[in-house]
XYZ file of C-alpha atoms in Angstrom:
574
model
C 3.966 -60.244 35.881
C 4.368 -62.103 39.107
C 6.682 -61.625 41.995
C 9.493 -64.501 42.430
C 8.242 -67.610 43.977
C 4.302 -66.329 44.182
C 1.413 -66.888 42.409
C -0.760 -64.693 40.484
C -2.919 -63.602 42.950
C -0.847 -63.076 45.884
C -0.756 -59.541 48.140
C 2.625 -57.345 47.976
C 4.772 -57.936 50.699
C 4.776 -55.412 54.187
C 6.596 -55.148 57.287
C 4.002 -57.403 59.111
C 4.729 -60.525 57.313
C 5.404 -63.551 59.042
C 8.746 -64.193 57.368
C 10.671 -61.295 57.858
C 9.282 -59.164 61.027
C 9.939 -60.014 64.082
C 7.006 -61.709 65.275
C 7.072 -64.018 62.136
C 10.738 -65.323 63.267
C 9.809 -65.709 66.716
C 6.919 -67.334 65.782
C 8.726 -70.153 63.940
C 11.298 -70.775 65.883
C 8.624 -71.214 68.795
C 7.076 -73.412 66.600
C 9.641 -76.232 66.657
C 10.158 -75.811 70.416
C 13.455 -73.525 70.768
C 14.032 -70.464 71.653
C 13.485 -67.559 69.001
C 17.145 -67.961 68.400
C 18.150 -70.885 69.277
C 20.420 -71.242 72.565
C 23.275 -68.862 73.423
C 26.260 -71.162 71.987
C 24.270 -71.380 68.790
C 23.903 -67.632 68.205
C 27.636 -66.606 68.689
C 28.583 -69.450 66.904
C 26.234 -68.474 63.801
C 27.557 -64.636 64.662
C 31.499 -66.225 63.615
C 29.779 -67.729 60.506
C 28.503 -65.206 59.188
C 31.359 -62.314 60.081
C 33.653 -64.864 58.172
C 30.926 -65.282 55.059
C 31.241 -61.193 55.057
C 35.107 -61.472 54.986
C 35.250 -64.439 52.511
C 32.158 -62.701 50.372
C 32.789 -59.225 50.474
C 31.181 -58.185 47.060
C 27.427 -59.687 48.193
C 27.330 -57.886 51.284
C 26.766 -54.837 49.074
C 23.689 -56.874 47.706
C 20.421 -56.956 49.472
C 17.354 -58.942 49.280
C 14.373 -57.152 47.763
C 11.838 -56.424 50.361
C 9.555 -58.028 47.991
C 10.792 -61.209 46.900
C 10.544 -63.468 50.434
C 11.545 -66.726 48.337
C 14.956 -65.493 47.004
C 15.646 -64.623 50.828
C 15.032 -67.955 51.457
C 16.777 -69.358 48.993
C 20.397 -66.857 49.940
C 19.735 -68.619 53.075
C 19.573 -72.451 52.408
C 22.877 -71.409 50.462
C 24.356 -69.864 53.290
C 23.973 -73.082 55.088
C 24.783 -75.435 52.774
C 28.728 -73.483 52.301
C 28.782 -73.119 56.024
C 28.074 -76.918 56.421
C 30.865 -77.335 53.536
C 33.183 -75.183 55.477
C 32.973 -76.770 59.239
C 31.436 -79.987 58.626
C 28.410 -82.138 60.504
C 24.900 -81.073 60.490
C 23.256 -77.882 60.806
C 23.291 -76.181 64.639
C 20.858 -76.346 66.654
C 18.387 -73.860 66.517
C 18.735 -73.295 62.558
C 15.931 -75.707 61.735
C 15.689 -76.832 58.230
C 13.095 -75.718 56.315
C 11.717 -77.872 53.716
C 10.617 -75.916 50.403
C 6.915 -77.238 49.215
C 5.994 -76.039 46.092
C 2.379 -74.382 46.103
C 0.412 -72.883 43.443
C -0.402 -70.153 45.013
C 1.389 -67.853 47.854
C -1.330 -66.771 50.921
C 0.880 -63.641 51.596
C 3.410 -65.183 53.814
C 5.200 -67.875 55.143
C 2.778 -70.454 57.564
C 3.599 -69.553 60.987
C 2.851 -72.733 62.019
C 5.202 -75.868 62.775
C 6.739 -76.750 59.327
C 9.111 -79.513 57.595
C 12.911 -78.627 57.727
C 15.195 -78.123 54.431
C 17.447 -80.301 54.208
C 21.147 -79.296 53.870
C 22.577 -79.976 50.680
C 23.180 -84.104 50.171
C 20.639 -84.958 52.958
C 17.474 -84.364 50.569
C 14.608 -86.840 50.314
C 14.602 -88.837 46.994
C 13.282 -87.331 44.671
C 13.718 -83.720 45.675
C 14.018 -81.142 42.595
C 14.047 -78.284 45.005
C 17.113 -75.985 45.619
C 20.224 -77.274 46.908
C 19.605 -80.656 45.148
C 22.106 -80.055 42.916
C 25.591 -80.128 43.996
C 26.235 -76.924 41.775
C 26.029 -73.258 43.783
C 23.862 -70.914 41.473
C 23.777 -68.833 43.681
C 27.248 -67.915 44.267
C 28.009 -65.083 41.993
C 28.227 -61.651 42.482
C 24.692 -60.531 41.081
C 23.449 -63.206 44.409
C 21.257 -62.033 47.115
C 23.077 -61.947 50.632
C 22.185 -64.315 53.475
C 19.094 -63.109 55.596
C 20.290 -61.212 58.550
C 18.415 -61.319 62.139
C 15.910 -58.638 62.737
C 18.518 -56.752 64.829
C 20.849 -56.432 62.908
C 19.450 -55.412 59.708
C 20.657 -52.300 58.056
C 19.136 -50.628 55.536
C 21.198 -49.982 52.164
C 20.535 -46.825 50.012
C 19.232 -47.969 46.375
C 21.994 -46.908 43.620
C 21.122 -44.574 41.219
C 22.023 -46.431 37.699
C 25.268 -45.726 36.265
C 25.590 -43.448 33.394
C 26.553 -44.413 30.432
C 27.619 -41.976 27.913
C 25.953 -41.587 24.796
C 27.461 -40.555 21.541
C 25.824 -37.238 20.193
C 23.373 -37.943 17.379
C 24.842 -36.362 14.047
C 22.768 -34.217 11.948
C 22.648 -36.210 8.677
C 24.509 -34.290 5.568
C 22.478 -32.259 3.009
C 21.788 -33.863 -0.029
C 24.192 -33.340 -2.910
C 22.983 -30.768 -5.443
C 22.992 -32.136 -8.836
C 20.551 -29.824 -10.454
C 22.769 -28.132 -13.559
C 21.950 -24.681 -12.666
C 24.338 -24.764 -9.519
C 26.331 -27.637 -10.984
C 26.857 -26.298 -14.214
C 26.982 -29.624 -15.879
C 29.894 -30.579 -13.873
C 28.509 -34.233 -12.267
C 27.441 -34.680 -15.952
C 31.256 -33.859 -17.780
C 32.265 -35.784 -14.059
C 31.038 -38.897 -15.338
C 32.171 -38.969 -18.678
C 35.643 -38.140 -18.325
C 35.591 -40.626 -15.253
C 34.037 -43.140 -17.806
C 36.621 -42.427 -20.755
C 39.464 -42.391 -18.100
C 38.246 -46.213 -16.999
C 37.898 -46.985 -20.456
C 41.724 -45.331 -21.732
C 43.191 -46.922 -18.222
C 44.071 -42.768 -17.702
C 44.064 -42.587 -13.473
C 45.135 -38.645 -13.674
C 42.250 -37.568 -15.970
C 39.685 -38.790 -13.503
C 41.652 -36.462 -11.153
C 41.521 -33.507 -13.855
C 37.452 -33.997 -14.164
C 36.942 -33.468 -10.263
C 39.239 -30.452 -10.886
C 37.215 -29.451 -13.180
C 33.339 -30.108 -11.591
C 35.035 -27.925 -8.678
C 35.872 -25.036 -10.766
C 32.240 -24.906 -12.197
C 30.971 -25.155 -9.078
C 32.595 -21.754 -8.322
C 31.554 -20.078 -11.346
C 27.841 -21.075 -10.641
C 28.338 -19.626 -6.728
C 30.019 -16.556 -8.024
C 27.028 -16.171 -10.440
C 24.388 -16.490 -7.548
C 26.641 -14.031 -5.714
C 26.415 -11.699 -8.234
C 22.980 -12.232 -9.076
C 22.002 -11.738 -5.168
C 24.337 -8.274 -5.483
C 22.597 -7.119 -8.278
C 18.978 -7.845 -6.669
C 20.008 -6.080 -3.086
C 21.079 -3.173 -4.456
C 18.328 -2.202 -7.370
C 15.561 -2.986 -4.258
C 17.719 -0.437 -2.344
C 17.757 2.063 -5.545
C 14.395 1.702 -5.938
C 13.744 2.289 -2.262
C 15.720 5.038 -1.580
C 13.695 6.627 -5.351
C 10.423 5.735 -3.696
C 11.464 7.533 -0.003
C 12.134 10.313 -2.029
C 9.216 10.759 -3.879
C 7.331 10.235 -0.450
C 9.520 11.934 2.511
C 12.426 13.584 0.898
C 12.661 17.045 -0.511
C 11.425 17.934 -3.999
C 13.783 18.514 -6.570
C 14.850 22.238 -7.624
C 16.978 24.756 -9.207
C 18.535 27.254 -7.707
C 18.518 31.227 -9.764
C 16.507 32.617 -11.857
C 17.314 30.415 -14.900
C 18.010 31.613 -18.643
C 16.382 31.205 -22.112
C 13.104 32.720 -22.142
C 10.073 30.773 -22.817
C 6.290 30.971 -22.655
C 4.120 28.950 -21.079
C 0.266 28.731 -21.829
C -1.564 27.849 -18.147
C -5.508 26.834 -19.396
C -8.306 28.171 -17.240
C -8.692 26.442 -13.665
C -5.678 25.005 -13.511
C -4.725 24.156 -10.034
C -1.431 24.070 -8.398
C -0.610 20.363 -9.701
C -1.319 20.723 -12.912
C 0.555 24.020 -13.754
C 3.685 22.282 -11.953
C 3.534 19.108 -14.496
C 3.159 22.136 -17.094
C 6.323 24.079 -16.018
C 8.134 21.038 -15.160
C 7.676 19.757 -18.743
C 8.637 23.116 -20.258
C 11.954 23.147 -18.513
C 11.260 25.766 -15.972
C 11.339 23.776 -12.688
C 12.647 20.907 -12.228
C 9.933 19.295 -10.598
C 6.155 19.427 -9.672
C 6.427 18.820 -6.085
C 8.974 21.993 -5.911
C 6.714 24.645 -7.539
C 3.467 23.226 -5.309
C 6.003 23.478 -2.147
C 6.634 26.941 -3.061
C 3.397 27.933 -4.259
C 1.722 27.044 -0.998
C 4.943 28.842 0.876
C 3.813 32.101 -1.074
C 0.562 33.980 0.511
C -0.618 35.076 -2.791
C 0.284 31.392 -4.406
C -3.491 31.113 -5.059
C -3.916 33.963 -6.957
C -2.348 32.644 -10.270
C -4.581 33.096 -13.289
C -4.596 31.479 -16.445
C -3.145 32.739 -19.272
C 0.692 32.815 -21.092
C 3.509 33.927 -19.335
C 6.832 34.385 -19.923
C 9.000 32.692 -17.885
C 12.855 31.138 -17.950
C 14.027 27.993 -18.309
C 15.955 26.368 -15.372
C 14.063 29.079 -12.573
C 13.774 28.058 -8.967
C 10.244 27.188 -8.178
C 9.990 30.423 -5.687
C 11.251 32.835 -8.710
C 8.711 30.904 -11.122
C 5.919 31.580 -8.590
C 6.893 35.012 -7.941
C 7.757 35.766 -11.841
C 3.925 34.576 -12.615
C 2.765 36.865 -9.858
C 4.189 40.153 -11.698
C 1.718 41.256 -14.453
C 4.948 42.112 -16.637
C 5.451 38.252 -17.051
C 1.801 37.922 -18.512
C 1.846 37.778 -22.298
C -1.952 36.998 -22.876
C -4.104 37.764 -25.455
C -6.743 40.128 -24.560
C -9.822 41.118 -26.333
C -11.358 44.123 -24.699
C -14.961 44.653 -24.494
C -17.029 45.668 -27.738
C -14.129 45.078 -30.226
C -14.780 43.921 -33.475
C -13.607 40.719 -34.977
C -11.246 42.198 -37.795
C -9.313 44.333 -35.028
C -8.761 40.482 -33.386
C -8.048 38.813 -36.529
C -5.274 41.610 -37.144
C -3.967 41.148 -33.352
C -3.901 37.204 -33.608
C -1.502 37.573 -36.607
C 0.639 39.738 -34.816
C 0.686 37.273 -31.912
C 1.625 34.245 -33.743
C 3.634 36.211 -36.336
C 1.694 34.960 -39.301
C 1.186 36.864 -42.879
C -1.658 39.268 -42.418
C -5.492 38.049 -43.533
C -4.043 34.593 -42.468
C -6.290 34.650 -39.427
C -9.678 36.205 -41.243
C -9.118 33.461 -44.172
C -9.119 30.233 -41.713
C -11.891 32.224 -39.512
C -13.985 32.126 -42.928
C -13.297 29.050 -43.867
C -13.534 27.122 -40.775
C -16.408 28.785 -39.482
C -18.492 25.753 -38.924
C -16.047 24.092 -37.769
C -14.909 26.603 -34.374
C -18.308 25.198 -32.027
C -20.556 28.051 -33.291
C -24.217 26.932 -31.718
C -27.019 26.299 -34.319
C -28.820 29.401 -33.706
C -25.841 31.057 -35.236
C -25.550 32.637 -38.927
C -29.235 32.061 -39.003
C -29.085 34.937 -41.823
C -27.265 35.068 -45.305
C -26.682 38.523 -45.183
C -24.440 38.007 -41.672
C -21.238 39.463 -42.559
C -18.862 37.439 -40.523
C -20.247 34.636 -38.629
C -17.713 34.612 -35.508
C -18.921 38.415 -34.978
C -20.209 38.430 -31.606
C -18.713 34.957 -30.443
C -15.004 35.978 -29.806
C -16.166 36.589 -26.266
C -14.053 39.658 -24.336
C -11.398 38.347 -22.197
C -7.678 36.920 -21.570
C -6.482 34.241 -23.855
C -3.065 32.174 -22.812
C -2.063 32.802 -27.068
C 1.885 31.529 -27.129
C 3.794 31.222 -30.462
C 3.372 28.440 -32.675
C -0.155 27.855 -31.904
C -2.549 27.987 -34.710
C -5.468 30.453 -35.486
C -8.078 27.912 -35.891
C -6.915 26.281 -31.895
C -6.691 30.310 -30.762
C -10.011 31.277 -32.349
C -11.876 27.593 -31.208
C -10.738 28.847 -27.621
C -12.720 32.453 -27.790
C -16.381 30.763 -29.530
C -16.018 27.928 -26.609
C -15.856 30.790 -23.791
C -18.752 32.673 -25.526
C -20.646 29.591 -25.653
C -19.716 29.191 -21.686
C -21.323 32.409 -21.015
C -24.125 32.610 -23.225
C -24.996 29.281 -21.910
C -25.507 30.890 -18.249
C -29.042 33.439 -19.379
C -31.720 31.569 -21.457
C -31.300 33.404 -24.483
C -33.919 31.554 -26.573
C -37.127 32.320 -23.847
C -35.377 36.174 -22.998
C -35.523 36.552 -27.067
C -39.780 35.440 -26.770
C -40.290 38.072 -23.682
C -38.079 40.753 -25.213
C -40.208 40.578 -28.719
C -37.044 39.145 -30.364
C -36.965 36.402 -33.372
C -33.481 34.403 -32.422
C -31.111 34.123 -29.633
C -28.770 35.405 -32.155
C -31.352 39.012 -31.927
C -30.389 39.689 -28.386
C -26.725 39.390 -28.669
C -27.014 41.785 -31.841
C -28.777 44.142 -29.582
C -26.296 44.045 -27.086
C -23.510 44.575 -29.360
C -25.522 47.809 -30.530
C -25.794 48.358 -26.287
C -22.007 48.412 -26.599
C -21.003 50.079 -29.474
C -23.413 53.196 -28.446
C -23.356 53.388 -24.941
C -20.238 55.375 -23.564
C -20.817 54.298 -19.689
C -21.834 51.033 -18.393
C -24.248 53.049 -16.020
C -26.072 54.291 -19.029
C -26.100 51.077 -20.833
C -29.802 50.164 -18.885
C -31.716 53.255 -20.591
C -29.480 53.076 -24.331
C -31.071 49.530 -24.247
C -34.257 50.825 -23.861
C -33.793 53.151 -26.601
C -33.025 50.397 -28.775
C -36.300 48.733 -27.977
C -38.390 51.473 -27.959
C -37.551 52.412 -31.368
C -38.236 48.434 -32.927
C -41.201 49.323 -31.913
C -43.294 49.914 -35.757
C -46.013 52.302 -34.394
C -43.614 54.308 -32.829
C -43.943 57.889 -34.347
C -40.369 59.654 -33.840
C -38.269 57.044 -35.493
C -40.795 55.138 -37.682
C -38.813 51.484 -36.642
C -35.615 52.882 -38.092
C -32.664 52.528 -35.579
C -30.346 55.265 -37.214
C -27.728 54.429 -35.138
C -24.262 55.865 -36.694
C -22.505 52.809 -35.207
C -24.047 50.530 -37.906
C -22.887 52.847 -41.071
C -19.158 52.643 -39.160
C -19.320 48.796 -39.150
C -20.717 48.641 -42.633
C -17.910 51.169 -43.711
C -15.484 49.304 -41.542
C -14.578 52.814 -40.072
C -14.566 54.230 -36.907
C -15.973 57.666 -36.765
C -18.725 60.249 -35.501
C -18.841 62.256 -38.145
C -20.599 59.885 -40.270
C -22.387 62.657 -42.492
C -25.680 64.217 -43.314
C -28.562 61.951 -42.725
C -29.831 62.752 -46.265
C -26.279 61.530 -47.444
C -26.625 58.053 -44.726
C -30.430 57.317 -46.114
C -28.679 56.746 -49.442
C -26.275 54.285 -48.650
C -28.163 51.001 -49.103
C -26.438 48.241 -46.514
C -28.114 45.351 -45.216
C -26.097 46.738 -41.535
C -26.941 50.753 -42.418
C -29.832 51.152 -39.845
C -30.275 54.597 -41.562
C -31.635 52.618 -44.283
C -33.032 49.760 -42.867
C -36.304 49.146 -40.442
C -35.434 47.075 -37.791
C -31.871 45.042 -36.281
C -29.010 44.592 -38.459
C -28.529 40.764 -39.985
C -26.011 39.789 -37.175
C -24.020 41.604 -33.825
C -21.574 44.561 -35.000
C -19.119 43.592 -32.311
C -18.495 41.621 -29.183
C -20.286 42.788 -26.426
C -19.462 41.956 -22.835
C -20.981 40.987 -19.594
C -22.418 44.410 -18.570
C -24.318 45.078 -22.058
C -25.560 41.467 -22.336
C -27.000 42.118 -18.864
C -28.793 45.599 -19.955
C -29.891 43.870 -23.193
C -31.518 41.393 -21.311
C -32.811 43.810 -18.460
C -33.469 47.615 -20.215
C -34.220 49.953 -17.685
C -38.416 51.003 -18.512
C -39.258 54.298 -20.148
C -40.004 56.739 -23.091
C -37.051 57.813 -24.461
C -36.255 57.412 -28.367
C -33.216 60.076 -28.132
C -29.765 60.193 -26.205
C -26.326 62.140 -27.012
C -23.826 62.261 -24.678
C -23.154 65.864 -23.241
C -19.986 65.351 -21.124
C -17.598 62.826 -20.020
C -20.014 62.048 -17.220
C -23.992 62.436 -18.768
C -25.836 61.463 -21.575
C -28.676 63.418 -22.175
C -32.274 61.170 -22.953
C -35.170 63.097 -24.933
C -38.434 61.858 -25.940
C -39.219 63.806 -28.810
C -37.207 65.030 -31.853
C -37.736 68.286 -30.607
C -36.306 67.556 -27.410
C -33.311 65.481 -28.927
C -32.103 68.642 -31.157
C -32.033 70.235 -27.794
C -29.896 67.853 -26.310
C -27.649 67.967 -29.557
C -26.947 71.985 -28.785
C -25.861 71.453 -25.314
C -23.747 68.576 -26.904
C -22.476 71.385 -29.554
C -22.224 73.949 -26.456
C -20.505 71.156 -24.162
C -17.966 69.946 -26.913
C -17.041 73.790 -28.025
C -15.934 74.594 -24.645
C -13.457 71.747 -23.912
């Protein structure tokens, strides 16, 4: 966009310009021939003009020409001479030179400094003239005008306004939409509508005011719902969280005594701290988990709880259940000592459980291939009792109301555990044996005639040496008196006469048979399994026991009726 009065490619305006610096005014008022200012009597007389124009005109003296726009100075100035001419009559002074306005296409960047034609006051134009002042109108005398230029000395400089402020109304934040879904409306813009439609159509003014009444009220019942509904969420995720803190941070749950009702508690084999807890806990004796494995790990001999039944309280603190399944009184296992036989645990099983006697020996016949016997088992018709030998020695958690067939199950499964640790099948090839089932029927024979574990080594070897057919003292016969007991079901040393034993024909009399009974005569334990596996080497085909602490080995016969009259000798004097 152009400046006023130039042309497109004219040059801003600067102090230097002809028009309005000082050697530009000088300039063309040299040009006509006058002074720069015209004579003395002109000046003052144009200083009373203009000092009146200010009084007269007081609003434009606040107005002043842009530094930039030379033609509307020009223009404020022709106008100032054309009311001052108005005002006092004649022709312009002398020295004020009209200046006659030629229209060019283009503005060189200032006014020609040269001798120009003079602008004729207003009614003195040429004919023709369009330019300004030709009209006998003043559009230039309002208050938005330009003031009249001012000589170079006495130009002031006015400080540009800032704009006025004009106060703005504050934007308003537009209003939420209106809910209308019928979850928080409850149907009320819906019943709204029709009773404002029935009211319209039954001329009824007052039931269009009962229907808003009534949109408001469900309203409220569908924010008191949410409210509730929000109360109800806050506090079961503060239930829960307090529940979960609990479990995590908080103490354990516990009672406090020693608790009432007695009650045993079975505890299986390697069961760690965790697991008897959740076993107690579920029985009623502590109240949680978490309490007995706090107080378990508080006690220094926590660790040391074994497996088996105990009998504990109901409602016990977790330190008193610890310390009650620390005292061997509170143990109510089942224990099967070394080298029993399996009636004497048949007979103690129906004590445990309180059954009818023979209860446990029927189901142990009956079920005997179903109790996890191995294959190698009963590998002989004439076996008297198939279990015999598998009810392995040791402590069995036995409570009441458990059943024989569970209780007996238990004792094959931990005979099959340790029978499973020694190869039985290639010790039975080096040892000279037929079965697996041979060795354990050797060391039940270990058992039942050894008195001391530190002798069983050399009776084992006595039991070998004799299976041996070319042997000449025994002939392959065992004539061991334990046998005849086991066949008799008795348990005795005076057995009777060997004439007397020779004649009692038994598949398990040894005094009548060459060679191992059908099956074990009892249930041997670790230490004679160990010596039937490992006999200690030597000669010996005879051994009685003296005293409480030696048992006498002999070679011969002749040797062995030696050892029996320092038996005779040793028992006489006791």
């Amino acid at each position: 966009m152009t400046e006023y009065g130039r042309g497109a490619g004219s040059e801003p305006w600067h102090p230097e310009d002809p028009l309005y610096g000082d050697q530009g005014w000088r300039a063309q008022q040299a040009a006509s021939g006058q002074a720069p200012y015209g004579d003395q009597q002109a000046q003052q007389q144009y200083a009373q003009q203009h000092q009146q124009y200010q009084q007269q005109h007081p609003h434009q003296v606040q107005h002043q020409q842009h530094p930039q726009d030379p033609y509307a100075q020009q223009h404020q100035q022709n106008q100032h001479q054309q009311q001052a001419q108005q005002q006092y009559g004649g022709q312009p002074q002398q020295g004020y030179p009209q200046e006659q306005y030629v229209p060019q296409g283009q503005y060189n960047a200032g006014w020609d400094t040269g001798q120009q034609a003079a602008m004729p006051y207003a009614g003195q134009q040429p004919e023709g003239y369009t330019g300004y002042g030709a009209e006998t109108q003043d559009h230039y005398g309002t208050p938005e005008a330009y003031p009249p230029p001012q000589p170079p000395n006495q130009r002031t400089t006015v400080p540009e306004q800032a704009p006025e402020w004009t106060p703005q109304e504050p934007e308003l934040e537009p209003e939420p939409e209106k809910e209308t879904h019928p979850f928080f409306t409850d149907g009320a813009e819906a019943d709204g509508d029709e009773d404002e439609e029935r009211s319209s159509r039954r001329g009824g003014g007052d039931r269009r005011g009962k229907g808003k009444g009534k949109k408001k009220g469900k309203s409220g019942r569908a924010c008191l719902v949410l409210v509730v509904v929000f109360s109800l969420g806050v506090g079961g995720a503060g239930y829960f969280g307090y529940q979960f803190w609990q479990k995590k941070f908080g103490a354990a749950p516990d009672y406090v005594g020693t608790g009432s009702t007695p009650i045993q508690v079975e505890i299986p084999q390697g069961a760690g701290g965790y697991e008897i807890g959740s076993i107690l806990e579920k029985a009623g004796v502590v109240k949680s988990k978490g309490a007995f494995v706090s107080a378990q790990n508080d006690n220094p001999k926590g660790k040391t709880i074994q497996a088996g039944v105990y009998t504990l309280n109901k409602g016990m603190s977790a330190a008193n259940a610890v310390a009650a399944m620390l005292n061997p009184a509170s143990r109510s296992n089942f224990i099967i000592p070394e080298g029993k036989r399996n009636a004497w645990v048949y007979e103690q099983i129906d004590k445990r459980l309180e059954l009818k006697p023979g209860t446990t020996k029927d189901v142990a016949k009956a079920q005997a291939k179903n109790l996890g016997l191995p294959d190698w088992a009963n590998d002989n018709k004439e076996i008297q009792d198939p279990l015999e030998g598998f009810l392995y020695p040791a402590s069995y958690p036995v409570a009441k109301g458990a059943k024989p067939e569970d209780v007996l199950r238990k004792m094959v499964s931990r005979a099959n555990t340790e029978y499973a640790k020694v190869d039985l099948k290639g010790m039975s090839v080096k040892l000279g044996l037929k079965s697996p089932l041979q060795v354990i029927t050797v060391a039940s024979l270990v058992q039942a005639e050894g008195k001391y574990k530190h002798d069983f080594d050399k009776v084992a070897r006595v039991v070998y040496n004799r299976l041996k057919p070319n042997n000449t003292e025994t002939y392959g016969l065992l004539d061991f008196d334990s046998t005849v007991n086991y066949a008799k079901s008795e348990s005795t040393l005076d057995t009777g006469a060997v004439k007397h034993l020779r004649d009692f024909h038994h598949p398990y009399n040894t005094y009548y048979i060459h060679g191992l009974p059908p099956g074990p005569i009892g249930n041997p334990g670790e230490s004679a399994l160990h010596s039937a596996l490992n006999p200690t080497p030597g000669p010996w085909y005879y051994f009685v026991s003296v005293t409480e602490d030696e048992t006498l080995f002999a070679v011969t016969n002749a040797e062995q009726n030696e050892n029996r009259r320092k038996y005779e000798q040793g028992k006489s004097g006791q």
